[in-house]
Every structure is written in structure tokens, then in C-alpha cells.
Amino acid sequence: MIRIENISKSNSHRILYIEASAALNRGEKIGLVGPNGSGKTTLFRMITGQEVPDEGQVSTEKNITIGYFSQDVGEMSGVSAVTEVMDGAGPVSVVSAELRELEAAMIDPDRMDEMEEIIERYGEVQARYEELDGYGLESRAREVLAGLSFTQEMMDGDVGKLSGGWKMRVALARILLMRPDVMLLDEPSNHLDLESLIWLEQFLRGYDGALLMTSHDREFMNRIVNKIIEIDAGSLTTFSGDYGFYEQQRAQNEKQQQAQFERQQAMLAKEIKFIERFKARASHAAQVQSRVKKLDKIERVEPPRRRQAVAFEFLPAPRSGEDVVNIKGVHKAYGSRTIYEGLDFMVRRKERWCIMGINGAGKSTLLKLVTGTADPDKGSVNLGASVKMGYFAQHAMDVLDGEQTVFEWLESEFPRAGQGALRTLAGCFGFSGDDVEKKCRVLSGGEKARLVMAAMLFDPPNFLVLDEPTNHLDLDTKEMLIKALSEYEGTMLFVSHDRHFLAELSNRVLELTPEGIHRYDGGYTEYVERTGYEAPGLRS
């Protein structure tokens, strides 16, 4: 359906692709992977014709429809969310718009003399609308929005009043409702809660078109894709199977290539040693010449290209007392909405609690109560002895000084740390090379989040409170963070919609539901096994 043939592409003096080729065939669901900045979004833009390759070509079959979801959603306002979604549904939305115009014309007293033509045209358009199942469109639009966690009130309200994250969901819903022949989805799992993520997963598994997508959620990708295209050093390499299989295959390929490289290097060293030893002897001149010619003809094996992934290790944190947080009889409400009524909750040393609950259940509120950024209406929240707390939330980025560079800000936070240690820290969190010279004010939301988290973990607390810590982290950085936190000796309380993160790091689950609060010993994996569902909003 889509062929990428020998493309080369440079962007701001940076080479993204060198004679790269790949294909997207009918029914394939492909995950596009590669480090940040490797050219994933550029590839999407070349497929949609928004950019062109410097060399080579990207060709698509005639008459196929392509739906492209990107992080840049554009302006939305003045209509309801459901109307905005319906307007993106392809041909039926154009017919729907004309139908609305004709309905307005039929009650316009200034157009009475045109009424016969208007009514005739209305009949034609209405027939076409029925043919396209237009009357089922609104119910399908509402079904998609409900799957993405919209309430009826949000569906019918002005889309312009929604936050950026909810507008992203509206833009995604437009593509899903359209059901094009090919879907290009650039990070569709961003900004979604766990319930929406699982609904989207099921929707895409049932979608019969071709799919090319990026995602920083490995579990989400694993359950959908049947092929991986990897961008690495300007080339496109295709692997059959899901993301987990790709990781295994890539590691195996690297191991084989390393073994070939080492064998060849040993052979070359042996030959060079012979040449060096006997080149001055006339009796060995013919043999030496023969071996020199042989070496010139050998095709050299390159060592495997290894992604730069720096391991991050925690400095030891001071030990806290056994009781880390004690919440007693807490009531909390926002206006008429009660969040907690008589909450009792204790966190003990080395426990790793993940907080589960649908949107509005009070997950972030609980973290705010624990960290003192919100006060209970009644009851008490007390930290235990020797507790040193670190709190990561999206608003934590406010601490950055926009005029300082990344490195200057780290130096101001840790004046006694050596330059080497701070550069290693920055590299762990995706700031390598010249990236440390960027001003904080030009950083993206994801870069700011990574920088604040780097600073928090460099001087480790013994109690970590994390609100969606993996938002904006790419797969490699996320893996590094999970590995580092798995070796962390302190206590954790966190909210995340990343199932891999939840499964790897939790050893307790606190589930917030309308029926009450439930505690589970064992981590997220045991929670799923015991309850039979992956998120509270999916309870039967």
C-alpha cells in the first residue's frame, strides 16, 4: 500500500535517512521505533506528502485513504467535541455539512423563492448521507469518545474549553471514526489514562486497515503490532513480530555481528603480524605481497552500532523510620464533589504503592495530600521520622530557570558535584553532547520533565512520590529509569498508566473506586491476576 524506496533526507544539517527502504502492506500493524530525533515524525510527514525526501520516493496506492494523528492538533473551538470528531470522518462529514446548510436554508425566509431547488437537493444529499450511514455517525462518534473517557457533558461542551491533553483525544477520535485504509499514529498513547489506553488497544486490534505507529508504551505496542521498522543511523530495518521479539532479535543480531567482528579482527591482527615480521625478508616477499593483496580485498565487518544508553545508579539514601506516612480520618472535597471521606492509609518503609483509579477518583489528590501541596478538610497526614521526600509532578517543571542552560541549572542545584558526574547524569536522561547547552526555556515539556527528574534522583530521597513519571520518556530512557528504580532502596508512592512500569516496580496496590478503597498485597501483576482486570474502570 505504501512503499518507501531508497530515500535520503537531511534536516538542519543532520542526516536522517540514507538510501532507506521499507513497505507497509495491507493488514499489517507496524511499530516504528528509534531514538528521539531519529526521524520518526519526518517519515510520517513524507508519507502524507507534507515533506518530500531529498532523494528516492515514497509512493502510495491510488484511492487509499490515510488518517494521520500527530502531536500538533491545531486550533479547536466554537463547536462541540462530538461535532469536531464527526467533521473529520471523511466524505460523510462533507455530506453532513451540506445537509446542515440545506436545513438552515429551508427555514430562511429570504430564500423562499429557491425552496423547490433546495428541497430537491436536500433529498439527493439525504439519500447520499443514508448511503454513507451518516445517521449512525453520531452514535459511533460518541462511542469512540466514550472509549477515550469523555463524559456526555464533555462531548457536548465547547471543544475549545478542553485542556491540551483532551484536545489530543478529540484529534485521535477523528482518525478512529474515519477508519481510513491506513492509519498513521504518532504517539497515540500519550495523554491517555489506563482505561482509555486499553480501549484503544482493543479498537486497533479489531481495525482491519494497515497501521504504522510510534509509542513509548512497550506493553501497548506489544499487544498491537506484528512487525517493527527500526530507524537506526539513517537506515530502516524491518523485523517480523512484536516489540519484545524485536528486542530479542536485535540483541541476537548484535551478538552475532560482534562475534564476526572479533573473529575478523583476530584474523587481521594475525595477518598484519606476519606481514610486519617478514616484510624485510626477500625470501618471504611473494608471501607478504600475497597477504597484503588478500587484506585489501577483504570486506571489513563493522562492530555493531550500540545505542547510547547510560545506566543510572542511585547514591545511597538515608534510612527512614519504619512508618513513612500515616493518614488518619482524612476528608477531602472540591466544591460539592467529595473525594475522600474518612480515609485511613499507612505507608511503611520499602513499600512501593501504585495508586489505581479512574479519572477523578482522587489519585493525584492523594499524592498532593501526602506531599503537603494540598491540605485535608478534616483528619491528619503525618510523615514519619527521618523521611526525606522527593515529589515529581508535572508542575515540578516550574523550578527551572529559563535563562540557564541545562548544565548551568544542574551546576546551580549541585555546586559541589564534579562536571563529569553531572554530564553523566544529563546523558542518562537524554541530554548528550550539545543538548546540555540548551536554555531551559526552549526545552520541550518532556525535556523539562526529564531534567527535573534527573536532579531529584541525583540527590536521592528515601521516599519518592511520583505522578505519571514516564510521561514523555522514550522507551530507552524509560527502561533506564525502571532499572534504576528497581534497585532503589527507599519507599515509593506513585501513579502511572504504563503497565510495564507498574508491573516492574509496585509491591502494593491501592485501588480507588466509587464503592470504596481496596488494598492489595503484591504488585500490579498480582492485582491483575486476582481481580481479572487491568484497571479499575474495566471492572465488570
CSV table of C-alpha atoms in Angstrom, one decimal, residues 137-362:
chain,number,residue,atom,x,y,z
A,137,LEU,CA,-22.2,8.5,12.6
A,138,GLU,CA,-23.1,10.5,15.7
A,139,SER,CA,-23.6,7.3,17.8
A,140,ARG,CA,-20.3,6.0,16.6
A,141,ALA,CA,-18.5,9.3,17.4
A,142,ARG,CA,-20.0,9.2,20.9
A,143,GLU,CA,-18.9,5.6,21.3
A,144,VAL,CA,-15.3,6.4,20.3
A,145,LEU,CA,-15.2,9.5,22.7
A,146,ALA,CA,-16.7,7.4,25.5
A,147,GLY,CA,-13.9,4.8,24.9
A,148,LEU,CA,-11.4,7.7,25.3
A,149,SER,CA,-13.0,8.5,28.7
A,150,PHE,CA,-15.2,11.5,27.6
A,151,THR,CA,-18.3,12.1,29.7
A,152,GLN,CA,-21.6,13.1,27.9
A,153,GLU,CA,-21.1,16.7,29.2
A,154,MET,CA,-17.6,16.9,27.7
A,155,MET,CA,-18.8,15.5,24.4
A,156,ASP,CA,-21.5,18.2,24.1
A,157,GLY,CA,-19.4,21.1,25.5
A,158,ASP,CA,-17.3,23.6,23.6
A,159,VAL,CA,-14.1,21.7,22.4
A,160,GLY,CA,-12.2,25.0,22.8
A,161,LYS,CA,-12.6,24.8,26.6
A,162,LEU,CA,-10.8,21.4,26.9
A,163,SER,CA,-7.2,21.1,28.0
A,164,GLY,CA,-4.4,20.3,25.5
A,165,GLY,CA,-4.5,16.6,26.6
A,166,TRP,CA,-8.2,16.3,26.0
A,167,LYS,CA,-7.9,18.0,22.6
A,168,MET,CA,-5.4,15.4,21.7
A,169,ARG,CA,-8.0,12.8,22.4
A,170,VAL,CA,-10.5,14.6,20.1
A,171,ALA,CA,-7.9,14.7,17.3
A,172,LEU,CA,-7.3,10.9,17.8
A,173,ALA,CA,-11.1,10.2,17.9
A,174,ARG,CA,-11.4,11.9,14.5
A,175,ILE,CA,-8.9,9.4,12.9
A,176,LEU,CA,-10.5,6.4,14.7
A,177,LEU,CA,-14.0,7.4,13.5
A,178,MET,CA,-12.7,7.9,9.9
A,179,ARG,CA,-11.4,4.3,9.8
A,180,PRO,CA,-9.1,5.0,6.8
A,181,ASP,CA,-7.4,2.4,4.8
A,182,VAL,CA,-4.1,3.4,6.5
A,183,MET,CA,-3.7,4.9,10.0
A,184,LEU,CA,-0.5,6.8,10.9
A,185,LEU,CA,-0.5,7.3,14.6
A,186,ASP,CA,2.4,9.3,16.2
A,187,GLU,CA,2.4,8.6,19.9
A,188,PRO,CA,-1.4,7.9,20.3
A,189,SER,CA,-0.8,6.5,23.8
A,190,ASN,CA,0.4,9.9,25.2
A,191,HIS,CA,-2.1,11.7,27.5
A,192,LEU,CA,-4.3,8.6,27.9
A,193,ASP,CA,-5.4,7.1,31.2
A,194,LEU,CA,-5.1,3.3,31.6
A,195,GLU,CA,-8.8,2.6,30.8
A,196,SER,CA,-8.6,4.7,27.5
A,197,LEU,CA,-5.3,3.0,26.6
A,198,ILE,CA,-6.8,-0.5,27.0
A,199,TRP,CA,-9.9,0.6,25.0
A,200,LEU,CA,-7.7,2.0,22.2
A,201,GLU,CA,-5.6,-1.2,22.2
A,202,GLN,CA,-8.8,-3.3,21.6
A,203,PHE,CA,-10.0,-0.9,18.9
A,204,LEU,CA,-6.7,-1.1,17.0
A,205,ARG,CA,-6.6,-4.8,17.3
A,206,GLY,CA,-10.0,-5.0,15.7
A,207,TYR,CA,-9.2,-2.4,13.0
A,208,ASP,CA,-8.8,-4.2,9.6
A,209,GLY,CA,-6.7,-1.5,7.8
A,210,ALA,CA,-3.0,-1.0,7.8
A,211,LEU,CA,-1.3,0.7,10.8
A,212,LEU,CA,2.0,2.5,11.3
A,213,MET,CA,2.5,3.9,14.8
A,214,THR,CA,5.0,5.1,17.3
A,215,SER,CA,4.6,4.7,21.0
A,216,HIS,CA,6.7,4.9,24.2
A,217,ASP,CA,4.5,2.3,25.8
A,218,ARG,CA,6.0,-1.1,25.2
A,219,GLU,CA,3.1,-3.1,26.5
A,220,PHE,CA,0.6,-1.2,24.3
A,221,MET,CA,2.9,-1.8,21.2
A,222,ASN,CA,3.4,-5.4,22.1
A,223,ARG,CA,-0.3,-6.2,22.0
A,224,ILE,CA,-1.0,-4.5,18.7
A,225,VAL,CA,1.9,-4.7,16.2
A,226,ASN,CA,3.0,-7.7,14.2
A,227,LYS,CA,6.1,-6.0,12.6
A,228,ILE,CA,8.7,-3.5,13.7
A,229,ILE,CA,10.5,-1.0,11.5
A,230,GLU,CA,13.6,0.4,13.2
A,231,ILE,CA,15.3,3.7,12.3
A,232,ASP,CA,19.0,3.3,13.1
A,233,ALA,CA,21.8,5.6,11.8
A,234,GLY,CA,19.9,6.5,8.7
A,235,SER,CA,18.6,3.1,7.6
A,236,LEU,CA,15.3,1.3,8.0
A,237,THR,CA,15.4,-2.3,9.2
A,238,THR,CA,12.2,-4.5,9.3
A,239,PHE,CA,11.7,-7.2,11.9
A,240,SER,CA,8.7,-9.6,11.9
A,241,GLY,CA,7.0,-10.0,15.3
A,242,ASP,CA,6.1,-7.7,18.2
A,243,TYR,CA,8.3,-5.3,20.2
A,244,GLY,CA,9.5,-8.0,22.6
A,245,PHE,CA,10.6,-10.2,19.7
A,246,TYR,CA,12.3,-7.3,18.0
A,247,GLU,CA,14.4,-6.6,21.2
A,248,GLN,CA,15.5,-10.2,21.3
A,249,GLN,CA,16.3,-10.3,17.6
A,250,ARG,CA,18.2,-7.1,17.7
A,251,ALA,CA,20.3,-8.3,20.7
A,252,GLN,CA,21.0,-11.6,18.9
A,253,ASN,CA,22.0,-9.8,15.7
A,254,GLU,CA,24.3,-7.5,17.7
A,255,LYS,CA,25.9,-10.5,19.4
A,256,GLN,CA,26.5,-12.3,16.1
A,257,GLN,CA,27.9,-9.2,14.5
A,258,GLN,CA,30.2,-8.6,17.5
A,259,ALA,CA,31.4,-12.2,17.3
A,260,GLN,CA,32.1,-11.8,13.5
A,261,PHE,CA,33.9,-8.5,14.1
A,262,GLU,CA,36.1,-10.1,16.8
A,263,ARG,CA,36.9,-13.1,14.7
A,264,GLN,CA,37.9,-10.9,11.7
A,265,GLN,CA,39.9,-8.6,14.0
A,266,ALA,CA,41.8,-11.6,15.3
A,267,MET,CA,42.5,-12.9,11.8
A,268,LEU,CA,43.6,-9.4,10.6
A,269,ALA,CA,45.9,-9.0,13.6
A,270,LYS,CA,47.5,-12.4,12.7
A,271,GLU,CA,48.0,-11.4,9.1
A,272,ILE,CA,49.4,-8.0,9.9
A,273,LYS,CA,51.8,-9.5,12.4
A,274,PHE,CA,53.1,-11.9,9.7
A,275,ILE,CA,53.5,-9.0,7.2
A,276,GLU,CA,55.3,-6.9,9.7
A,277,ARG,CA,57.6,-9.7,10.7
A,278,PHE,CA,58.6,-10.8,7.2
A,279,LYS,CA,58.3,-7.7,5.0
A,280,ALA,CA,62.0,-7.0,5.1
A,281,ARG,CA,63.0,-10.6,4.1
A,282,ALA,CA,63.4,-11.2,0.4
A,283,SER,CA,62.8,-14.9,0.9
A,284,HIS,CA,59.2,-14.1,2.0
A,285,ALA,CA,58.5,-11.3,-0.4
A,286,ALA,CA,55.9,-13.3,-2.5
A,287,GLN,CA,54.0,-14.5,0.6
A,288,VAL,CA,54.0,-11.0,2.1
A,289,GLN,CA,52.6,-9.5,-1.2
A,290,SER,CA,50.0,-12.2,-1.5
A,291,ARG,CA,48.8,-11.5,2.1
A,292,VAL,CA,48.7,-7.7,1.5
A,293,LYS,CA,46.5,-8.2,-1.6
A,294,LYS,CA,44.3,-10.6,0.4
A,295,LEU,CA,43.8,-8.0,3.1
A,296,ASP,CA,43.0,-5.2,0.6
A,297,LYS,CA,40.2,-7.4,-0.8
A,298,ILE,CA,38.6,-8.4,2.5
A,299,GLU,CA,35.2,-6.8,3.2
A,300,ARG,CA,35.5,-5.4,6.7
A,301,VAL,CA,32.9,-6.3,9.3
A,302,GLU,CA,31.8,-3.3,11.3
A,303,PRO,CA,31.2,-3.5,15.0
A,304,PRO,CA,27.5,-3.4,16.0
A,305,ARG,CA,26.1,0.1,16.4
A,306,ARG,CA,25.1,0.4,20.0
A,307,ARG,CA,22.5,2.9,21.2
A,308,GLN,CA,24.0,5.2,23.7
A,309,ALA,CA,22.2,4.1,26.9
A,310,VAL,CA,23.9,5.1,30.1
A,311,ALA,CA,23.0,3.3,33.3
A,312,PHE,CA,21.9,5.5,36.2
A,313,GLU,CA,22.8,4.4,39.7
A,314,PHE,CA,21.3,5.8,42.9
A,315,LEU,CA,23.6,7.1,45.6
A,316,PRO,CA,22.5,5.5,48.9
A,317,ALA,CA,19.6,7.4,50.5
A,318,PRO,CA,19.5,7.9,54.3
A,319,ARG,CA,17.3,5.4,56.1
A,320,SER,CA,13.8,6.5,57.2
A,321,GLY,CA,11.8,5.2,60.1
A,322,GLU,CA,9.5,2.2,59.7
A,323,ASP,CA,6.3,4.3,59.4
A,324,VAL,CA,6.8,6.6,56.4
A,325,VAL,CA,3.3,8.2,56.0
A,326,ASN,CA,0.3,7.9,58.3
A,327,ILE,CA,-3.1,9.2,57.0
A,328,LYS,CA,-5.9,9.2,59.6
A,329,GLY,CA,-9.6,10.1,59.1
A,330,VAL,CA,-9.0,12.3,56.1
A,331,HIS,CA,-11.9,14.1,54.4
A,332,LYS,CA,-11.3,16.0,51.2
A,333,ALA,CA,-13.8,17.7,48.8
A,334,TYR,CA,-13.6,20.1,45.9
A,335,GLY,CA,-16.8,22.1,46.0
A,336,SER,CA,-19.7,19.6,46.0
A,337,ARG,CA,-17.5,16.7,44.9
A,338,THR,CA,-16.3,14.5,47.7
A,339,ILE,CA,-13.0,12.8,47.0
A,340,TYR,CA,-12.2,11.2,50.4
A,341,GLU,CA,-14.4,10.6,53.4
A,342,GLY,CA,-12.6,9.2,56.4
A,343,LEU,CA,-9.5,7.8,54.6
A,344,ASP,CA,-7.1,5.8,56.7
A,345,PHE,CA,-3.9,4.7,55.0
A,346,MET,CA,-0.4,3.8,56.1
A,347,VAL,CA,2.8,3.6,54.1
A,348,ARG,CA,5.7,1.6,55.6
A,349,ARG,CA,9.4,1.6,54.7
A,350,LYS,CA,10.3,-0.2,51.4
A,351,GLU,CA,6.7,-0.5,50.3
A,352,ARG,CA,6.0,0.5,46.7
A,353,TRP,CA,2.4,1.5,46.4
A,354,CYS,CA,0.9,2.2,43.0
A,355,ILE,CA,-2.4,4.1,43.1
A,356,MET,CA,-5.1,2.9,40.7
A,357,GLY,CA,-8.4,4.6,39.9
A,358,ILE,CA,-10.4,6.2,37.0
A,359,ASN,CA,-10.1,9.9,36.1
A,360,GLY,CA,-11.4,11.9,39.0
A,361,ALA,CA,-11.0,9.1,41.6
A,362,GLY,CA,-8.5,11.1,43.6
